[in-house]
PDB file of C-alpha atoms and ligand atoms in Angstrom:
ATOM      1  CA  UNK A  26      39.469  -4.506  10.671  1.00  0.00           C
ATOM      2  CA  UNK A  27      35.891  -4.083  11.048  1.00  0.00           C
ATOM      3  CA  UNK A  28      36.169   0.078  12.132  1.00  0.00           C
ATOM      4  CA  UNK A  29      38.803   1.285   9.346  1.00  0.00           C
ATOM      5  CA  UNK A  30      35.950  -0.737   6.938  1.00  0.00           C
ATOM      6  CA  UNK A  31      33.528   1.549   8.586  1.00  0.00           C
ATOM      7  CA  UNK A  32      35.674   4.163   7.853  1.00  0.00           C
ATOM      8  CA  UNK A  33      35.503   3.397   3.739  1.00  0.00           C
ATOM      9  CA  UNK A  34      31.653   3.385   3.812  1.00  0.00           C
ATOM     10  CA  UNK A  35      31.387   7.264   2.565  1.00  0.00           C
ATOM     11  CA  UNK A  36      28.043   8.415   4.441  1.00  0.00           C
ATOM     12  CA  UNK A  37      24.313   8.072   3.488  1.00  0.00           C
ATOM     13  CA  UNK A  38      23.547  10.940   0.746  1.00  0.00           C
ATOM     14  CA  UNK A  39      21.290  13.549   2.932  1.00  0.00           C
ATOM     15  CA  UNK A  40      18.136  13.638   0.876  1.00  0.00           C
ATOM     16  CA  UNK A  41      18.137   9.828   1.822  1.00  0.00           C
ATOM     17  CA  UNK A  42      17.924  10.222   5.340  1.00  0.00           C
ATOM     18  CA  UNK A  43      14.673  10.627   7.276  1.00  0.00           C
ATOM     19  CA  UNK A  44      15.332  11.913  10.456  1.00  0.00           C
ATOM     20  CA  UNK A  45      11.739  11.157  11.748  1.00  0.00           C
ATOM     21  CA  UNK A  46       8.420   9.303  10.102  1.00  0.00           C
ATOM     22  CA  UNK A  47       6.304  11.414   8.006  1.00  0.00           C
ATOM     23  CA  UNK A  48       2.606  12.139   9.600  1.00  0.00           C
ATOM     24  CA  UNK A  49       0.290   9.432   8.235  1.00  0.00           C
ATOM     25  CA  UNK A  50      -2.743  11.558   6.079  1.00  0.00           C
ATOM     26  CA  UNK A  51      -4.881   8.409   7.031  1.00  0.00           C
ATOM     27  CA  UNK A  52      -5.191   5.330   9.260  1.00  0.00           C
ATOM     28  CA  UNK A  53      -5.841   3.237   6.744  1.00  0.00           C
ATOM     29  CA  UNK A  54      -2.946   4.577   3.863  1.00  0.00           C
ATOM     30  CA  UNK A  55      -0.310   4.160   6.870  1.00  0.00           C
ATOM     31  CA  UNK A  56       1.764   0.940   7.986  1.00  0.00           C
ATOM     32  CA  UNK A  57       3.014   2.592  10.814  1.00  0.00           C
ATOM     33  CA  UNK A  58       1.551   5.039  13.370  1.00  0.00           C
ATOM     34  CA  UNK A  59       4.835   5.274  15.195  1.00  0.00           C
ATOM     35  CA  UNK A  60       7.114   8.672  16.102  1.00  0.00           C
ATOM     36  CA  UNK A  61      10.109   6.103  16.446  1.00  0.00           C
ATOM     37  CA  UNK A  62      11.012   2.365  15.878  1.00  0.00           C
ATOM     38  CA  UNK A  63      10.492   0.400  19.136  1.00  0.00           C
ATOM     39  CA  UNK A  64      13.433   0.445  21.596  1.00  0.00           C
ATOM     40  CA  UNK A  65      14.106  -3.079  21.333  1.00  0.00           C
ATOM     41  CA  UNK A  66      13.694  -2.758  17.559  1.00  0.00           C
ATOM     42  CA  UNK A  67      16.417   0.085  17.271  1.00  0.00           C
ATOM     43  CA  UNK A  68      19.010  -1.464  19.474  1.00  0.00           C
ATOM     44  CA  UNK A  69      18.811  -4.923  17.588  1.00  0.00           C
ATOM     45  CA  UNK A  70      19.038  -3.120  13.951  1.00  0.00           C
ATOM     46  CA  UNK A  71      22.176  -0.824  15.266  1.00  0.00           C
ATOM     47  CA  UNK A  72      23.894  -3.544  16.567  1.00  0.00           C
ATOM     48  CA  UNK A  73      23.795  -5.661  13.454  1.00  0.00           C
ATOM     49  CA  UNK A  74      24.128  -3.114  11.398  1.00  0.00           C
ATOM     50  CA  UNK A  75      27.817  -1.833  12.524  1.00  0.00           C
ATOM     51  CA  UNK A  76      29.354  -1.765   8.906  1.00  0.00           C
ATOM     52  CA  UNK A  77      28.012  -1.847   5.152  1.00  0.00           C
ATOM     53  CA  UNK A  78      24.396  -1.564   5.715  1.00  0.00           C
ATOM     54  CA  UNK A  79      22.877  -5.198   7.193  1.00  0.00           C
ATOM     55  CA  UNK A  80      19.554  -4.261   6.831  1.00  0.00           C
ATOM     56  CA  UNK A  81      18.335  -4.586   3.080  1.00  0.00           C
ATOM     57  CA  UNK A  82      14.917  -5.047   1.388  1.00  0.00           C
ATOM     58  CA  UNK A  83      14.637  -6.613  -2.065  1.00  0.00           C
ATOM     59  CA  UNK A  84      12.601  -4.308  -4.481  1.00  0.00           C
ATOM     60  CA  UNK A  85      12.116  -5.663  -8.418  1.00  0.00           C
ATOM     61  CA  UNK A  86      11.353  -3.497 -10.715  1.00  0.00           C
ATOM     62  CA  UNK A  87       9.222  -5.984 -13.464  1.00  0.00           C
ATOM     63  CA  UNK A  88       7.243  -4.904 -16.676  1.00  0.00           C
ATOM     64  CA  UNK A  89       7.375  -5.105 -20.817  1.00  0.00           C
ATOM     65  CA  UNK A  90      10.191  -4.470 -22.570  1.00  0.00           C
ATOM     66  CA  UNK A  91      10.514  -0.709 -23.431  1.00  0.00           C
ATOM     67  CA  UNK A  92       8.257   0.608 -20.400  1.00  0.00           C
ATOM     68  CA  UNK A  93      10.712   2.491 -18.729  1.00  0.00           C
ATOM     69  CA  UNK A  94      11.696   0.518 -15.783  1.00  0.00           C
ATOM     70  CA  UNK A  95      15.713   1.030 -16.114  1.00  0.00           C
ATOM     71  CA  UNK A  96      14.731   4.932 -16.678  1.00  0.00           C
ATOM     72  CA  UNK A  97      12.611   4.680 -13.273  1.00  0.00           C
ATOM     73  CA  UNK A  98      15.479   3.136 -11.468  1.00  0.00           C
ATOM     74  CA  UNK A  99      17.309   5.700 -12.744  1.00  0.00           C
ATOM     75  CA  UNK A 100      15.519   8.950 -12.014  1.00  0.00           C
ATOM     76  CA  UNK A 101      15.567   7.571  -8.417  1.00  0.00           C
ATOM     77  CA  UNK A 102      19.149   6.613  -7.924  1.00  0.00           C
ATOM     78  CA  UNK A 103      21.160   8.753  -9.593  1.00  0.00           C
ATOM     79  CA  UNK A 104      18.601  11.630 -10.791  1.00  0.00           C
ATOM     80  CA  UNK A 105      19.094  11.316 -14.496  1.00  0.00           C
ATOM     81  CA  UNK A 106      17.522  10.488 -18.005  1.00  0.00           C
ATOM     82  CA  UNK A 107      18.901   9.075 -20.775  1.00  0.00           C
ATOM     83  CA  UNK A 108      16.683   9.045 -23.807  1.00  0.00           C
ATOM     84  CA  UNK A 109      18.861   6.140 -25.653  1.00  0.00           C
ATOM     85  CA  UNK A 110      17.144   3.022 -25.208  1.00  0.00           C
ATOM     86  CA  UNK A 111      19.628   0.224 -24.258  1.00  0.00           C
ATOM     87  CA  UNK A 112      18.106  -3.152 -23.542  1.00  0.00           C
ATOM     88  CA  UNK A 113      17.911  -4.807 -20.323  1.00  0.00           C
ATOM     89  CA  UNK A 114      20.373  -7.910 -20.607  1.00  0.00           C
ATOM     90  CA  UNK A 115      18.858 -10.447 -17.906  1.00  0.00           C
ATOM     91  CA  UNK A 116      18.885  -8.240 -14.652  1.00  0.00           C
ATOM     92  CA  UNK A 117      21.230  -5.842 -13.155  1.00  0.00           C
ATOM     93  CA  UNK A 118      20.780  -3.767  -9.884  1.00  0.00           C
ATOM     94  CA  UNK A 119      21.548  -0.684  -7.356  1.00  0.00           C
ATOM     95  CA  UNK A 120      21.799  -0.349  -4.346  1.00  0.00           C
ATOM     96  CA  UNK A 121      20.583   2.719  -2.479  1.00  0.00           C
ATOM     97  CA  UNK A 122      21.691   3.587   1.142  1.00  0.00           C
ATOM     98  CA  UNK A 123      19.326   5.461   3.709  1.00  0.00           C
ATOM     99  CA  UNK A 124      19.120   6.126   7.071  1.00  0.00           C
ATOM    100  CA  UNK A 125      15.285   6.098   8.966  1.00  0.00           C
ATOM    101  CA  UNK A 126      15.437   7.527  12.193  1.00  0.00           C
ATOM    102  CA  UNK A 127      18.766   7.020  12.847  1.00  0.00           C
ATOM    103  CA  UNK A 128      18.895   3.101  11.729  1.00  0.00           C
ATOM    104  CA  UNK A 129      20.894   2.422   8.318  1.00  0.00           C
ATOM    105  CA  UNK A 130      18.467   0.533   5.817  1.00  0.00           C
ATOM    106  CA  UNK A 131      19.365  -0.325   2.366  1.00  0.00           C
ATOM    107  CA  UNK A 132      17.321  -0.441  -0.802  1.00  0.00           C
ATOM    108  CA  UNK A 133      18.662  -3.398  -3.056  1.00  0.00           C
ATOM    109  CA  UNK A 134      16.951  -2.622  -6.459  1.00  0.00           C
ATOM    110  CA  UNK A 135      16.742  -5.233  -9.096  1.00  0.00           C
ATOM    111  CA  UNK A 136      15.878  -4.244 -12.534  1.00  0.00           C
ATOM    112  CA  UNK A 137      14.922  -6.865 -14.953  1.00  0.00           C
ATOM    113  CA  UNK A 138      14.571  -7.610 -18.536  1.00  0.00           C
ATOM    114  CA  UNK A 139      11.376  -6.986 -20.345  1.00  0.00           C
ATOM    115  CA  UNK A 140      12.155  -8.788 -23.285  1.00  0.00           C
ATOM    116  CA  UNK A 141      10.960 -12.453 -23.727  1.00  0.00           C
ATOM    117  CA  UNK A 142      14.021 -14.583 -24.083  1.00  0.00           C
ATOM    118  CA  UNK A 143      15.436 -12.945 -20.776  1.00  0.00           C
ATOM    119  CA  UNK A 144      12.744 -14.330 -18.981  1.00  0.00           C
ATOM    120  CA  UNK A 145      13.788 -17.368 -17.595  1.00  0.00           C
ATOM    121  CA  UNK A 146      17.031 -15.403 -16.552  1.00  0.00           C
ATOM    122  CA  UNK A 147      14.749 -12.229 -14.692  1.00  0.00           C
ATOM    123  CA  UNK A 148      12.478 -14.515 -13.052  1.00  0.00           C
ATOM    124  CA  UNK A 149      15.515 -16.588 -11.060  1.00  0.00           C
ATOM    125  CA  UNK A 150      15.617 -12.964  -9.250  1.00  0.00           C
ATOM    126  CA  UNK A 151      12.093 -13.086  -7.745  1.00  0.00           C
ATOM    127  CA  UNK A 152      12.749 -14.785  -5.184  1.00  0.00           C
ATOM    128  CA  UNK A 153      12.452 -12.939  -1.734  1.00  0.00           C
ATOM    129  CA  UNK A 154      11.345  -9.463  -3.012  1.00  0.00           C
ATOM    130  CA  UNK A 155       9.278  -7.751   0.178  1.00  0.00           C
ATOM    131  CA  UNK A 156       8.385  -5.406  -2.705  1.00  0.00           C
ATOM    132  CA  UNK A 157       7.265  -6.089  -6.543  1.00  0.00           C
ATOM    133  CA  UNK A 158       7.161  -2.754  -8.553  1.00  0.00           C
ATOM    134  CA  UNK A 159       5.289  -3.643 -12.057  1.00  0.00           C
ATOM    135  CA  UNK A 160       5.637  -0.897 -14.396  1.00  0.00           C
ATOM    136  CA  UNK A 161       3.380  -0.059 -17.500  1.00  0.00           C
ATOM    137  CA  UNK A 162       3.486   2.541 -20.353  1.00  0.00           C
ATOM    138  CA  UNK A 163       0.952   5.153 -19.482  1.00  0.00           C
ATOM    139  CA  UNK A 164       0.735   5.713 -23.626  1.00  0.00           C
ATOM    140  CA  UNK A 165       0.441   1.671 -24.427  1.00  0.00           C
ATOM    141  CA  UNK A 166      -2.689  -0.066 -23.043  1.00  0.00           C
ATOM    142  CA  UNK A 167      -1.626  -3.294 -23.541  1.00  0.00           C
ATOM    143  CA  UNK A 168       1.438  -3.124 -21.007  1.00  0.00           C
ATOM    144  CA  UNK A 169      -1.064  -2.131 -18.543  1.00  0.00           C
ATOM    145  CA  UNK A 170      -2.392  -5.567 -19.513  1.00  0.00           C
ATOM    146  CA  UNK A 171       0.097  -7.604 -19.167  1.00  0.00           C
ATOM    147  CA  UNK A 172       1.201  -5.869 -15.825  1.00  0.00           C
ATOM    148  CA  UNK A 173      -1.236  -8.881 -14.225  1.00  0.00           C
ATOM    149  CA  UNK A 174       0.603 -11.426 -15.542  1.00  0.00           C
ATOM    150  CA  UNK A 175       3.879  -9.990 -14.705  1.00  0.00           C
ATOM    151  CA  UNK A 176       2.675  -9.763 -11.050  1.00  0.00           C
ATOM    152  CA  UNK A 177       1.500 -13.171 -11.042  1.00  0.00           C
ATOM    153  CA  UNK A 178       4.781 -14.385 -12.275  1.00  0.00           C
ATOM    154  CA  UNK A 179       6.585 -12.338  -9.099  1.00  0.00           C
ATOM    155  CA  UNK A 180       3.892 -13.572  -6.686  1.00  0.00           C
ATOM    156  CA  UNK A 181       4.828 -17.092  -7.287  1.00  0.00           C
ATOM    157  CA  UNK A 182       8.371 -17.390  -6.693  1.00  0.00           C
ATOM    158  CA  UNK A 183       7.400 -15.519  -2.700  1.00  0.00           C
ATOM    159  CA  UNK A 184       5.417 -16.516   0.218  1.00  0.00           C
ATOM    160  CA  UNK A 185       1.983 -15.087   0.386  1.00  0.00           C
ATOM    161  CA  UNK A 186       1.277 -11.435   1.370  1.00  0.00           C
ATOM    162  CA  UNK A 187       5.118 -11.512   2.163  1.00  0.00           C
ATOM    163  CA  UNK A 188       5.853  -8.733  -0.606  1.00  0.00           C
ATOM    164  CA  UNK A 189       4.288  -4.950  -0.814  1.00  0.00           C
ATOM    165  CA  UNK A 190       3.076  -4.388  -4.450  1.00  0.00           C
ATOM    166  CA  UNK A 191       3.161  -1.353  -6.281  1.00  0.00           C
ATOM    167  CA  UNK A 192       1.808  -0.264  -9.803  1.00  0.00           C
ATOM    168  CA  UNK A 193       3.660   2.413 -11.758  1.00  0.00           C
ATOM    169  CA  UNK A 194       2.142   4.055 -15.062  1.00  0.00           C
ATOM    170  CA  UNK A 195       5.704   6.132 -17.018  1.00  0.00           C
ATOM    171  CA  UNK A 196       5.956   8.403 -20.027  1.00  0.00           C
ATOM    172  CA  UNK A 197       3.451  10.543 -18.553  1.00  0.00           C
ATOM    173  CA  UNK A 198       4.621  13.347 -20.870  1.00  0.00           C
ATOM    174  CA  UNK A 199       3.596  11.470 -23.819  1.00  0.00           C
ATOM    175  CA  UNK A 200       0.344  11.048 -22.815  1.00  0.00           C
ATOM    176  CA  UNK A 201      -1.761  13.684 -24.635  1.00  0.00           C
ATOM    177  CA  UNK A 202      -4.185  15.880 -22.572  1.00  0.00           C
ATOM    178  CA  UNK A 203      -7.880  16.010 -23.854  1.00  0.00           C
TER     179      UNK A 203
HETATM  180  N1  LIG B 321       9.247  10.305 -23.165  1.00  0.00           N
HETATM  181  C1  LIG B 321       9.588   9.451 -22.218  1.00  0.00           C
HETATM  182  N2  LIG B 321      10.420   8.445 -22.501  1.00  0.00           N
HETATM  183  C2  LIG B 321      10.752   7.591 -21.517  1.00  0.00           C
HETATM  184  C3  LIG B 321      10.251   7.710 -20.195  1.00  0.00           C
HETATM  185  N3  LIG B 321      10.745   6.709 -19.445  1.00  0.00           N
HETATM  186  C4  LIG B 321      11.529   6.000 -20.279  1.00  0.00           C
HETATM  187  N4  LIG B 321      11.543   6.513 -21.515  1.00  0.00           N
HETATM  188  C5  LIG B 321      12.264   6.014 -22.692  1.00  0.00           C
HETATM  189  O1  LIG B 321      11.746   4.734 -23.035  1.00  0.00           O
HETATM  190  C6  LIG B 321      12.793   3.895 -23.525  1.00  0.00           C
HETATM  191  C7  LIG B 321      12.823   2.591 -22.740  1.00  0.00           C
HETATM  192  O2  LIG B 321      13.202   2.884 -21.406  1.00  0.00           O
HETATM  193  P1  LIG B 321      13.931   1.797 -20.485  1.00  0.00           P
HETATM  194  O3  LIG B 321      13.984   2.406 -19.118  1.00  0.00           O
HETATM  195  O4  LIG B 321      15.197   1.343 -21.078  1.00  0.00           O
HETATM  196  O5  LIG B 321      12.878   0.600 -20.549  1.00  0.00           O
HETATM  197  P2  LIG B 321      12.910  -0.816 -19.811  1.00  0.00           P
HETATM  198  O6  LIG B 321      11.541  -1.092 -19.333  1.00  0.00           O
HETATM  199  O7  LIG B 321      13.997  -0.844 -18.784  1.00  0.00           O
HETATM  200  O8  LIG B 321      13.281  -1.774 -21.036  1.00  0.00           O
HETATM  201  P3  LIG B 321      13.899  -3.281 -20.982  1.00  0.00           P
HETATM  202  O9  LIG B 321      15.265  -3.167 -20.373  1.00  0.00           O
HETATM  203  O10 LIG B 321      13.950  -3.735 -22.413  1.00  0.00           O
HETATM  204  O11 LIG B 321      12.986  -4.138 -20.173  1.00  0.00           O
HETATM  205  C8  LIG B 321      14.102   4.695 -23.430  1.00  0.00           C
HETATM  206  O12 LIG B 321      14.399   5.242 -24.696  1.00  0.00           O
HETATM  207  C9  LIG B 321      13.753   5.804 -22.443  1.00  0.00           C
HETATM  208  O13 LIG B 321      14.476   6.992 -22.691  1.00  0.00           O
HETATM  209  C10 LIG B 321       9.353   8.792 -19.912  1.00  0.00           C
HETATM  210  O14 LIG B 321       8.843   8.976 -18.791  1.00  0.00           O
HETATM  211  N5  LIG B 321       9.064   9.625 -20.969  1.00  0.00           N
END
């Protein structure tokens, strides 16, 4: 059962593997220093990880309504744009399969609702997320504003320093050059 399940998995997209770690540009910017995982490290992942990727980390994706998050998502799953806005409705999520020198590793992306009333829904899905991505609108100051309550709202449903935190500024292109 478990290998013609293995055979259904169709295989990890080739821009998402990375055969080998990139060269850090400086000590400090890098969390690992590494060529490879550890030995001991690379046998235990492969051997868990025999069928439909084991190994996931929980991004989400929070912000205002309207900043662009499900466009973000978007862009970096499936490469595309859609210019209609359509309202977040709670959360909803992808999932995005690599490989990192040689070990499967899956991305499980959760995108949630800016707008109030879904709050109480989004926020159920903090839980456990080693990585918070809190998104702003590069042409609305105020959603850079609010990003710190946003993260503070993340940061208490984990552990502390258990998630990697990110700040992303969208609709560059709208921003007009002086
Ligand atoms: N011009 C421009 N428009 C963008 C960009 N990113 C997103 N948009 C548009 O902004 C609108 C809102 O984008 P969404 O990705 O749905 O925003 P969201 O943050 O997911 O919104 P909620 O689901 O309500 O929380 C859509 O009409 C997008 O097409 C960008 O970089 N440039």
């Amino acid at each position: 059962m478990k290998s013609s399940l293995k055979h259904m998995v169709p295989p990890v997209s080739r821009d998402r593997i990375i055969s080998q770690f990139p060269k850090w540009y400086t000590p400090e910017a890098c969390l690992q220093f590494k060529e490879h995982f550890h030995a001991q490290v690379r046998t235990a992942c492969q051997q868990s990880a025999g069928t439909v990727g084991l190994k996931i980390s929980k991004v989400v994706v929070v912000g205002d309504l309207y900043v662009g998050k499900t466009s973000l998502i978007n862009r970096f799953c499936k490469d595309n744009f859609d210019r209609d806005y359509k309202a977040t409705i709670g959360v909803d999520f992808e999932i995005e399969r690599f490989e990192i020198v040689g070990i499967p590793y899956n991305l499980q992306i959760w995108d949630t609702a800016g707008q109030e009333k879904f709050k109480c829904i989004a926020s159920a899905y903090y839980r456990g997320a080693e990585v918070i991505i809190t998104v702003f609108d590069l042409a609305d100051i105020q959603t850079l504003d609010h990003t710190k309550q946003w993260l503070e709202d993340a940061l208490r449903e984990n552990e502390p320093d258990s998630s990697f935190i990110f700040l992303v500024g969208t609709k560059k292109d709208l921003v007009v050059s002086k």
